[in-house]
Amino acid sequence: MGRFHAGERALQARLHPDLPARMQQSAGPAIRDFMPDQHREFFAMLPTLFVGSVDGQGRPWASVLSGRPGFVLSPDPRILHVAAKPIAGDPLQDHLRLGAQLGLLGLQPETRRRNRMNGHVATLDDSGFTVEVEQSFGNCPQYIQARAPRFAAAAQTPPVRPETARLSPRAAALLRQADTLFIATSADGEGVDMSHRGGRPGFLRVEEIDGATRITLPDFRGNKFFNTLGNIALNPRAGLLVMDYATGDLLQLTTHAEIIWDGPEVNGFAGAERLLRLGVEAGHIIEGGLPLRWSEPQYAPQLAGTGNWN
């Protein structure tokens, strides 16, 4: 394990011809085919788990599962058991099948810790499912807004409001006020990846172009793994999840994606090294879908060097 796929290597080489070899030597060994004990213990502390999956049309979707800490457990370094099921209306309901590829992200906002795990569904049962590890690695705390969670009463049957390529005012407002975004991507034969993006409120630009909604997302300096952008280089699609931390509303979208490498838009956004342009295809809002509420954010210190579209 520990290798980077062709899309990731191509983007690394775009920065510098020697970078793929350097990344393989320095960062590659950190991508394991098992979870170290600290990662196993970390997942067991969380009330949420972010999941990337792919539908029958090859479109990625980003989801979140929740439960009391301990609902995610690792009985073995190569296994993660999730004692939760997707809420009604979440496309993940239809994607959980034996052998299905998933990208998992464990994120603890109050400590700014996060770990990634990619693998496939090994078992399904009445309580949830088990994922067999294919890749496990940690991430730095950059761009994570610190928030503390508390549990709230869960909606018995949360209303699901469909969204089309032209987003409703409610969905557009959720995006414009967001300071955190979760993004799922997938490349054929390379599995699914679930990642996090953070910025100042207003770091997502939302426009209506020819009757459809287009989202522009700045890509800030990171670890040069290029997990998300490397997948997009091979398969230009992405699933987005935005949470309303005050109400528990969830916005899930599937989009087509394009990387903008340079030009006046990139130069005009403080901190951006490139942009992601995302054209909405479909989605929905699940009202009160997450039985958690969160404290006001303490913004990541890295945001001092970034801007917003306002």
PDB file of N, CA, C and O in Angstrom, residues 120-184:
ATOM      1  N   HIS A 120     -13.929  -1.224   1.552  1.00  0.00           N
ATOM      2  CA  HIS A 120     -15.142  -1.762   0.937  1.00  0.00           C
ATOM      3  C   HIS A 120     -16.010  -2.429   1.998  1.00  0.00           C
ATOM      4  O   HIS A 120     -15.525  -2.857   3.051  1.00  0.00           O
ATOM      5  N   VAL A 121     -17.311  -2.492   1.718  1.00  0.00           N
ATOM      6  CA  VAL A 121     -18.265  -3.097   2.643  1.00  0.00           C
ATOM      7  C   VAL A 121     -18.014  -4.600   2.699  1.00  0.00           C
ATOM      8  O   VAL A 121     -18.097  -5.298   1.678  1.00  0.00           O
ATOM      9  N   ALA A 122     -17.701  -5.089   3.897  1.00  0.00           N
ATOM     10  CA  ALA A 122     -17.401  -6.508   4.065  1.00  0.00           C
ATOM     11  C   ALA A 122     -18.594  -7.292   4.585  1.00  0.00           C
ATOM     12  O   ALA A 122     -18.783  -8.461   4.231  1.00  0.00           O
ATOM     13  N   THR A 123     -19.402  -6.664   5.466  1.00  0.00           N
ATOM     14  CA  THR A 123     -20.603  -7.322   5.985  1.00  0.00           C
ATOM     15  C   THR A 123     -21.703  -6.289   6.171  1.00  0.00           C
ATOM     16  O   THR A 123     -21.444  -5.094   6.335  1.00  0.00           O
ATOM     17  N   LEU A 124     -22.940  -6.773   6.150  1.00  0.00           N
ATOM     18  CA  LEU A 124     -24.133  -5.974   6.446  1.00  0.00           C
ATOM     19  C   LEU A 124     -24.965  -6.732   7.473  1.00  0.00           C
ATOM     20  O   LEU A 124     -25.082  -7.959   7.388  1.00  0.00           O
ATOM     21  N   ASP A 125     -25.521  -6.014   8.443  1.00  0.00           N
ATOM     22  CA  ASP A 125     -26.404  -6.661   9.404  1.00  0.00           C
ATOM     23  C   ASP A 125     -27.475  -5.674   9.843  1.00  0.00           C
ATOM     24  O   ASP A 125     -27.551  -4.548   9.331  1.00  0.00           O
ATOM     25  N   ASP A 126     -28.315  -6.096  10.786  1.00  0.00           N
ATOM     26  CA  ASP A 126     -29.439  -5.256  11.208  1.00  0.00           C
ATOM     27  C   ASP A 126     -28.984  -3.975  11.886  1.00  0.00           C
ATOM     28  O   ASP A 126     -29.736  -2.989  11.918  1.00  0.00           O
ATOM     29  N   SER A 127     -27.780  -3.952  12.443  1.00  0.00           N
ATOM     30  CA  SER A 127     -27.323  -2.770  13.164  1.00  0.00           C
ATOM     31  C   SER A 127     -26.569  -1.789  12.277  1.00  0.00           C
ATOM     32  O   SER A 127     -26.451  -0.614  12.609  1.00  0.00           O
ATOM     33  N   GLY A 128     -26.028  -2.260  11.150  1.00  0.00           N
ATOM     34  CA  GLY A 128     -25.222  -1.389  10.303  1.00  0.00           C
ATOM     35  C   GLY A 128     -24.375  -2.174   9.332  1.00  0.00           C
ATOM     36  O   GLY A 128     -24.868  -3.093   8.666  1.00  0.00           O
ATOM     37  N   PHE A 129     -23.085  -1.873   9.298  1.00  0.00           N
ATOM     38  CA  PHE A 129     -22.216  -2.501   8.308  1.00  0.00           C
ATOM     39  C   PHE A 129     -20.773  -2.472   8.790  1.00  0.00           C
ATOM     40  O   PHE A 129     -20.419  -1.747   9.726  1.00  0.00           O
ATOM     41  N   THR A 130     -19.939  -3.266   8.138  1.00  0.00           N
ATOM     42  CA  THR A 130     -18.517  -3.350   8.434  1.00  0.00           C
ATOM     43  C   THR A 130     -17.726  -3.015   7.185  1.00  0.00           C
ATOM     44  O   THR A 130     -18.091  -3.438   6.083  1.00  0.00           O
ATOM     45  N   VAL A 131     -16.667  -2.222   7.350  1.00  0.00           N
ATOM     46  CA  VAL A 131     -15.800  -1.839   6.239  1.00  0.00           C
ATOM     47  C   VAL A 131     -14.425  -2.463   6.444  1.00  0.00           C
ATOM     48  O   VAL A 131     -13.850  -2.375   7.541  1.00  0.00           O
ATOM     49  N   GLU A 132     -13.912  -3.087   5.419  1.00  0.00           N
ATOM     50  CA  GLU A 132     -12.561  -3.642   5.443  1.00  0.00           C
ATOM     51  C   GLU A 132     -11.589  -2.597   4.909  1.00  0.00           C
ATOM     52  O   GLU A 132     -11.813  -2.014   3.841  1.00  0.00           O
ATOM     53  N   VAL A 133     -10.519  -2.354   5.649  1.00  0.00           N
ATOM     54  CA  VAL A 133      -9.578  -1.278   5.345  1.00  0.00           C
ATOM     55  C   VAL A 133      -8.779  -1.571   4.079  1.00  0.00           C
ATOM     56  O   VAL A 133      -8.261  -2.669   3.895  1.00  0.00           O
ATOM     57  N   GLU A 134      -8.691  -0.561   3.216  1.00  0.00           N
ATOM     58  CA  GLU A 134      -7.767  -0.599   2.087  1.00  0.00           C
ATOM     59  C   GLU A 134      -6.709   0.496   2.207  1.00  0.00           C
ATOM     60  O   GLU A 134      -5.552   0.287   1.865  1.00  0.00           O
ATOM     61  N   GLN A 135      -7.123   1.663   2.694  1.00  0.00           N
ATOM     62  CA  GLN A 135      -6.195   2.763   2.942  1.00  0.00           C
ATOM     63  C   GLN A 135      -6.586   3.457   4.243  1.00  0.00           C
ATOM     64  O   GLN A 135      -7.761   3.740   4.471  1.00  0.00           O
ATOM     65  N   SER A 136      -5.606   3.744   5.070  1.00  0.00           N
ATOM     66  CA  SER A 136      -5.831   4.457   6.318  1.00  0.00           C
ATOM     67  C   SER A 136      -4.713   5.468   6.501  1.00  0.00           C
ATOM     68  O   SER A 136      -3.532   5.121   6.387  1.00  0.00           O
ATOM     69  N   PHE A 137      -5.094   6.733   6.773  1.00  0.00           N
ATOM     70  CA  PHE A 137      -4.071   7.762   6.962  1.00  0.00           C
ATOM     71  C   PHE A 137      -4.655   8.947   7.707  1.00  0.00           C
ATOM     72  O   PHE A 137      -5.865   9.180   7.708  1.00  0.00           O
ATOM     73  N   GLY A 138      -3.780   9.700   8.344  1.00  0.00           N
ATOM     74  CA  GLY A 138      -4.193  10.879   9.074  1.00  0.00           C
ATOM     75  C   GLY A 138      -4.101  12.126   8.223  1.00  0.00           C
ATOM     76  O   GLY A 138      -3.490  12.126   7.153  1.00  0.00           O
ATOM     77  N   ASN A 139      -4.732  13.191   8.698  1.00  0.00           N
ATOM     78  CA  ASN A 139      -4.696  14.492   8.038  1.00  0.00           C
ATOM     79  C   ASN A 139      -4.337  15.558   9.053  1.00  0.00           C
ATOM     80  O   ASN A 139      -4.601  15.418  10.248  1.00  0.00           O
ATOM     81  N   CYS A 140      -3.798  16.661   8.563  1.00  0.00           N
ATOM     82  CA  CYS A 140      -3.443  17.771   9.442  1.00  0.00           C
ATOM     83  C   CYS A 140      -4.712  18.524   9.869  1.00  0.00           C
ATOM     84  O   CYS A 140      -5.774  18.341   9.284  1.00  0.00           O
ATOM     85  N   PRO A 141      -4.602  19.394  10.885  1.00  0.00           N
ATOM     86  CA  PRO A 141      -5.785  20.097  11.402  1.00  0.00           C
ATOM     87  C   PRO A 141      -6.143  21.379  10.649  1.00  0.00           C
ATOM     88  O   PRO A 141      -7.002  22.129  11.111  1.00  0.00           O
ATOM     89  N   GLN A 142      -5.533  21.638   9.502  1.00  0.00           N
ATOM     90  CA  GLN A 142      -5.745  22.907   8.810  1.00  0.00           C
ATOM     91  C   GLN A 142      -7.201  23.105   8.387  1.00  0.00           C
ATOM     92  O   GLN A 142      -7.880  22.172   7.962  1.00  0.00           O
ATOM     93  N   TYR A 143      -7.669  24.347   8.494  1.00  0.00           N
ATOM     94  CA  TYR A 143      -8.950  24.818   7.969  1.00  0.00           C
ATOM     95  C   TYR A 143     -10.165  24.213   8.669  1.00  0.00           C
ATOM     96  O   TYR A 143     -11.288  24.325   8.177  1.00  0.00           O
ATOM     97  N   ILE A 144      -9.972  23.589   9.834  1.00  0.00           N
ATOM     98  CA  ILE A 144     -11.091  23.018  10.586  1.00  0.00           C
ATOM     99  C   ILE A 144     -11.564  24.037  11.622  1.00  0.00           C
ATOM    100  O   ILE A 144     -10.779  24.517  12.437  1.00  0.00           O
ATOM    101  N   GLN A 145     -12.857  24.369  11.592  1.00  0.00           N
ATOM    102  CA  GLN A 145     -13.429  25.273  12.581  1.00  0.00           C
ATOM    103  C   GLN A 145     -13.760  24.458  13.837  1.00  0.00           C
ATOM    104  O   GLN A 145     -14.418  23.416  13.752  1.00  0.00           O
ATOM    105  N   ALA A 146     -13.297  24.929  14.987  1.00  0.00           N
ATOM    106  CA  ALA A 146     -13.538  24.213  16.246  1.00  0.00           C
ATOM    107  C   ALA A 146     -14.973  24.446  16.698  1.00  0.00           C
ATOM    108  O   ALA A 146     -15.413  25.594  16.845  1.00  0.00           O
ATOM    109  N   ARG A 147     -15.696  23.356  16.930  1.00  0.00           N
ATOM    110  CA  ARG A 147     -17.073  23.395  17.423  1.00  0.00           C
ATOM    111  C   ARG A 147     -17.266  22.230  18.385  1.00  0.00           C
ATOM    112  O   ARG A 147     -16.718  21.147  18.167  1.00  0.00           O
ATOM    113  N   ALA A 148     -18.102  22.415  19.393  1.00  0.00           N
ATOM    114  CA  ALA A 148     -18.427  21.340  20.330  1.00  0.00           C
ATOM    115  C   ALA A 148     -19.855  20.866  20.063  1.00  0.00           C
ATOM    116  O   ALA A 148     -20.771  21.687  19.934  1.00  0.00           O
ATOM    117  N   PRO A 149     -20.068  19.546  19.982  1.00  0.00           N
ATOM    118  CA  PRO A 149     -21.409  19.031  19.690  1.00  0.00           C
ATOM    119  C   PRO A 149     -22.225  18.733  20.937  1.00  0.00           C
ATOM    120  O   PRO A 149     -21.696  18.518  22.026  1.00  0.00           O
ATOM    121  N   ARG A 150     -23.546  18.726  20.761  1.00  0.00           N
ATOM    122  CA  ARG A 150     -24.457  18.202  21.771  1.00  0.00           C
ATOM    123  C   ARG A 150     -25.595  17.508  21.035  1.00  0.00           C
ATOM    124  O   ARG A 150     -25.965  17.894  19.915  1.00  0.00           O
ATOM    125  N   PHE A 151     -26.131  16.478  21.642  1.00  0.00           N
ATOM    126  CA  PHE A 151     -27.218  15.741  21.010  1.00  0.00           C
ATOM    127  C   PHE A 151     -28.539  16.474  21.191  1.00  0.00           C
ATOM    128  O   PHE A 151     -28.790  17.112  22.220  1.00  0.00           O
ATOM    129  N   ALA A 152     -29.387  16.382  20.179  1.00  0.00           N
ATOM    130  CA  ALA A 152     -30.725  16.974  20.199  1.00  0.00           C
ATOM    131  C   ALA A 152     -31.728  15.892  19.825  1.00  0.00           C
ATOM    132  O   ALA A 152     -31.364  14.816  19.342  1.00  0.00           O
ATOM    133  N   ALA A 153     -32.994  16.191  20.027  1.00  0.00           N
ATOM    134  CA  ALA A 153     -34.038  15.230  19.663  1.00  0.00           C
ATOM    135  C   ALA A 153     -34.019  14.992  18.165  1.00  0.00           C
ATOM    136  O   ALA A 153     -33.968  15.930  17.375  1.00  0.00           O
ATOM    137  N   ALA A 154     -34.038  13.734  17.776  1.00  0.00           N
ATOM    138  CA  ALA A 154     -34.008  13.383  16.356  1.00  0.00           C
ATOM    139  C   ALA A 154     -35.412  13.435  15.767  1.00  0.00           C
ATOM    140  O   ALA A 154     -36.387  13.028  16.414  1.00  0.00           O
ATOM    141  N   ALA A 155     -35.511  13.939  14.543  1.00  0.00           N
ATOM    142  CA  ALA A 155     -36.798  13.931  13.836  1.00  0.00           C
ATOM    143  C   ALA A 155     -37.158  12.489  13.475  1.00  0.00           C
ATOM    144  O   ALA A 155     -36.306  11.732  12.997  1.00  0.00           O
ATOM    145  N   GLN A 156     -38.398  12.096  13.724  1.00  0.00           N
ATOM    146  CA  GLN A 156     -38.802  10.722  13.430  1.00  0.00           C
ATOM    147  C   GLN A 156     -38.752  10.435  11.934  1.00  0.00           C
ATOM    148  O   GLN A 156     -38.237   9.415  11.504  1.00  0.00           O
ATOM    149  N   THR A 157     -39.305  11.354  11.161  1.00  0.00           N
ATOM    150  CA  THR A 157     -39.256  11.223   9.698  1.00  0.00           C
ATOM    151  C   THR A 157     -38.898  12.586   9.137  1.00  0.00           C
ATOM    152  O   THR A 157     -39.772  13.395   8.825  1.00  0.00           O
ATOM    153  N   PRO A 158     -37.597  12.869   8.993  1.00  0.00           N
ATOM    154  CA  PRO A 158     -37.192  14.198   8.529  1.00  0.00           C
ATOM    155  C   PRO A 158     -37.720  14.478   7.122  1.00  0.00           C
ATOM    156  O   PRO A 158     -37.641  13.626   6.238  1.00  0.00           O
ATOM    157  N   PRO A 159     -38.302  15.657   6.904  1.00  0.00           N
ATOM    158  CA  PRO A 159     -38.731  16.013   5.553  1.00  0.00           C
ATOM    159  C   PRO A 159     -37.544  16.084   4.599  1.00  0.00           C
ATOM    160  O   PRO A 159     -36.469  16.569   4.966  1.00  0.00           O
ATOM    161  N   VAL A 160     -37.754  15.599   3.391  1.00  0.00           N
ATOM    162  CA  VAL A 160     -36.725  15.637   2.350  1.00  0.00           C
ATOM    163  C   VAL A 160     -37.223  16.542   1.236  1.00  0.00           C
ATOM    164  O   VAL A 160     -38.276  16.274   0.627  1.00  0.00           O
ATOM    165  N   ARG A 161     -36.484  17.634   0.972  1.00  0.00           N
ATOM    166  CA  ARG A 161     -36.876  18.594  -0.051  1.00  0.00           C
ATOM    167  C   ARG A 161     -35.970  18.426  -1.264  1.00  0.00           C
ATOM    168  O   ARG A 161     -34.774  18.720  -1.196  1.00  0.00           O
ATOM    169  N   PRO A 162     -36.509  17.941  -2.396  1.00  0.00           N
ATOM    170  CA  PRO A 162     -35.654  17.724  -3.576  1.00  0.00           C
ATOM    171  C   PRO A 162     -35.076  19.026  -4.111  1.00  0.00           C
ATOM    172  O   PRO A 162     -35.697  20.092  -4.022  1.00  0.00           O
ATOM    173  N   GLU A 163     -33.874  18.927  -4.652  1.00  0.00           N
ATOM    174  CA  GLU A 163     -33.217  20.039  -5.326  1.00  0.00           C
ATOM    175  C   GLU A 163     -32.899  19.625  -6.762  1.00  0.00           C
ATOM    176  O   GLU A 163     -32.572  18.466  -7.030  1.00  0.00           O
ATOM    177  N   THR A 164     -33.000  20.579  -7.670  1.00  0.00           N
ATOM    178  CA  THR A 164     -32.670  20.328  -9.068  1.00  0.00           C
ATOM    179  C   THR A 164     -31.332  21.001  -9.381  1.00  0.00           C
ATOM    180  O   THR A 164     -30.646  21.499  -8.494  1.00  0.00           O
ATOM    181  N   ALA A 165     -30.986  21.006 -10.661  1.00  0.00           N
ATOM    182  CA  ALA A 165     -29.741  21.669 -11.075  1.00  0.00           C
ATOM    183  C   ALA A 165     -29.765  23.157 -10.741  1.00  0.00           C
ATOM    184  O   ALA A 165     -28.702  23.772 -10.574  1.00  0.00           O
ATOM    185  N   ARG A 166     -30.944  23.723 -10.645  1.00  0.00           N
ATOM    186  CA  ARG A 166     -31.098  25.108 -10.208  1.00  0.00           C
ATOM    187  C   ARG A 166     -31.533  25.093  -8.750  1.00  0.00           C
ATOM    188  O   ARG A 166     -32.668  24.755  -8.433  1.00  0.00           O
ATOM    189  N   LEU A 167     -30.645  25.443  -7.841  1.00  0.00           N
ATOM    190  CA  LEU A 167     -30.901  25.298  -6.424  1.00  0.00           C
ATOM    191  C   LEU A 167     -31.963  26.267  -5.929  1.00  0.00           C
ATOM    192  O   LEU A 167     -32.107  27.382  -6.436  1.00  0.00           O
ATOM    193  N   SER A 168     -32.677  25.839  -4.891  1.00  0.00           N
ATOM    194  CA  SER A 168     -33.658  26.693  -4.232  1.00  0.00           C
ATOM    195  C   SER A 168     -32.934  27.789  -3.459  1.00  0.00           C
ATOM    196  O   SER A 168     -31.747  27.674  -3.131  1.00  0.00           O
ATOM    197  N   PRO A 169     -33.643  28.873  -3.114  1.00  0.00           N
ATOM    198  CA  PRO A 169     -33.026  29.918  -2.285  1.00  0.00           C
ATOM    199  C   PRO A 169     -32.487  29.383  -0.959  1.00  0.00           C
ATOM    200  O   PRO A 169     -31.449  29.829  -0.481  1.00  0.00           O
ATOM    201  N   ARG A 170     -33.188  28.421  -0.342  1.00  0.00           N
ATOM    202  CA  ARG A 170     -32.727  27.845   0.923  1.00  0.00           C
ATOM    203  C   ARG A 170     -31.388  27.134   0.737  1.00  0.00           C
ATOM    204  O   ARG A 170     -30.456  27.309   1.541  1.00  0.00           O
ATOM    205  N   ALA A 171     -31.272  26.313  -0.310  1.00  0.00           N
ATOM    206  CA  ALA A 171     -30.027  25.587  -0.556  1.00  0.00           C
ATOM    207  C   ALA A 171     -28.889  26.543  -0.877  1.00  0.00           C
ATOM    208  O   ALA A 171     -27.766  26.390  -0.377  1.00  0.00           O
ATOM    209  N   ALA A 172     -29.170  27.547  -1.701  1.00  0.00           N
ATOM    210  CA  ALA A 172     -28.136  28.521  -2.044  1.00  0.00           C
ATOM    211  C   ALA A 172     -27.664  29.277  -0.812  1.00  0.00           C
ATOM    212  O   ALA A 172     -26.463  29.539  -0.642  1.00  0.00           O
ATOM    213  N   ALA A 173     -28.605  29.609   0.093  1.00  0.00           N
ATOM    214  CA  ALA A 173     -28.232  30.325   1.313  1.00  0.00           C
ATOM    215  C   ALA A 173     -27.357  29.462   2.217  1.00  0.00           C
ATOM    216  O   ALA A 173     -26.405  29.957   2.828  1.00  0.00           O
ATOM    217  N   LEU A 174     -27.677  28.160   2.314  1.00  0.00           N
ATOM    218  CA  LEU A 174     -26.852  27.257   3.113  1.00  0.00           C
ATOM    219  C   LEU A 174     -25.414  27.248   2.617  1.00  0.00           C
ATOM    220  O   LEU A 174     -24.458  27.267   3.405  1.00  0.00           O
ATOM    221  N   LEU A 175     -25.243  27.221   1.305  1.00  0.00           N
ATOM    222  CA  LEU A 175     -23.908  27.218   0.731  1.00  0.00           C
ATOM    223  C   LEU A 175     -23.183  28.540   0.981  1.00  0.00           C
ATOM    224  O   LEU A 175     -22.007  28.558   1.352  1.00  0.00           O
ATOM    225  N   ARG A 176     -23.890  29.634   0.786  1.00  0.00           N
ATOM    226  CA  ARG A 176     -23.240  30.955   0.911  1.00  0.00           C
ATOM    227  C   ARG A 176     -22.802  31.262   2.343  1.00  0.00           C
ATOM    228  O   ARG A 176     -21.838  31.992   2.546  1.00  0.00           O
ATOM    229  N   GLN A 177     -23.506  30.712   3.327  1.00  0.00           N
ATOM    230  CA  GLN A 177     -23.143  31.000   4.711  1.00  0.00           C
ATOM    231  C   GLN A 177     -22.197  29.945   5.293  1.00  0.00           C
ATOM    232  O   GLN A 177     -21.701  30.099   6.416  1.00  0.00           O
ATOM    233  N   ALA A 178     -21.903  28.907   4.534  1.00  0.00           N
ATOM    234  CA  ALA A 178     -21.108  27.790   5.058  1.00  0.00           C
ATOM    235  C   ALA A 178     -19.654  28.188   5.289  1.00  0.00           C
ATOM    236  O   ALA A 178     -19.083  28.984   4.548  1.00  0.00           O
ATOM    237  N   ASP A 179     -19.068  27.592   6.329  1.00  0.00           N
ATOM    238  CA  ASP A 179     -17.630  27.696   6.542  1.00  0.00           C
ATOM    239  C   ASP A 179     -16.963  26.326   6.459  1.00  0.00           C
ATOM    240  O   ASP A 179     -15.763  26.199   6.663  1.00  0.00           O
ATOM    241  N   THR A 180     -17.766  25.303   6.174  1.00  0.00           N
ATOM    242  CA  THR A 180     -17.275  23.925   6.113  1.00  0.00           C
ATOM    243  C   THR A 180     -18.033  23.176   5.031  1.00  0.00           C
ATOM    244  O   THR A 180     -19.251  23.327   4.901  1.00  0.00           O
ATOM    245  N   LEU A 181     -17.297  22.374   4.278  1.00  0.00           N
ATOM    246  CA  LEU A 181     -17.868  21.576   3.193  1.00  0.00           C
ATOM    247  C   LEU A 181     -17.226  20.197   3.235  1.00  0.00           C
ATOM    248  O   LEU A 181     -16.025  20.069   3.498  1.00  0.00           O
ATOM    249  N   PHE A 182     -18.016  19.164   2.965  1.00  0.00           N
ATOM    250  CA  PHE A 182     -17.486  17.811   2.827  1.00  0.00           C
ATOM    251  C   PHE A 182     -17.674  17.380   1.381  1.00  0.00           C
ATOM    252  O   PHE A 182     -18.731  17.627   0.789  1.00  0.00           O
ATOM    253  N   ILE A 183     -16.649  16.746   0.818  1.00  0.00           N
ATOM    254  CA  ILE A 183     -16.654  16.433  -0.603  1.00  0.00           C
ATOM    255  C   ILE A 183     -16.227  14.987  -0.835  1.00  0.00           C
ATOM    256  O   ILE A 183     -15.207  14.536  -0.302  1.00  0.00           O
ATOM    257  N   ALA A 184     -17.029  14.259  -1.589  1.00  0.00           N
ATOM    258  CA  ALA A 184     -16.755  12.870  -1.940  1.00  0.00           C
ATOM    259  C   ALA A 184     -16.386  12.796  -3.416  1.00  0.00           C
ATOM    260  O   ALA A 184     -17.033  13.428  -4.259  1.00  0.00           O
TER     261      ALA A 184
END
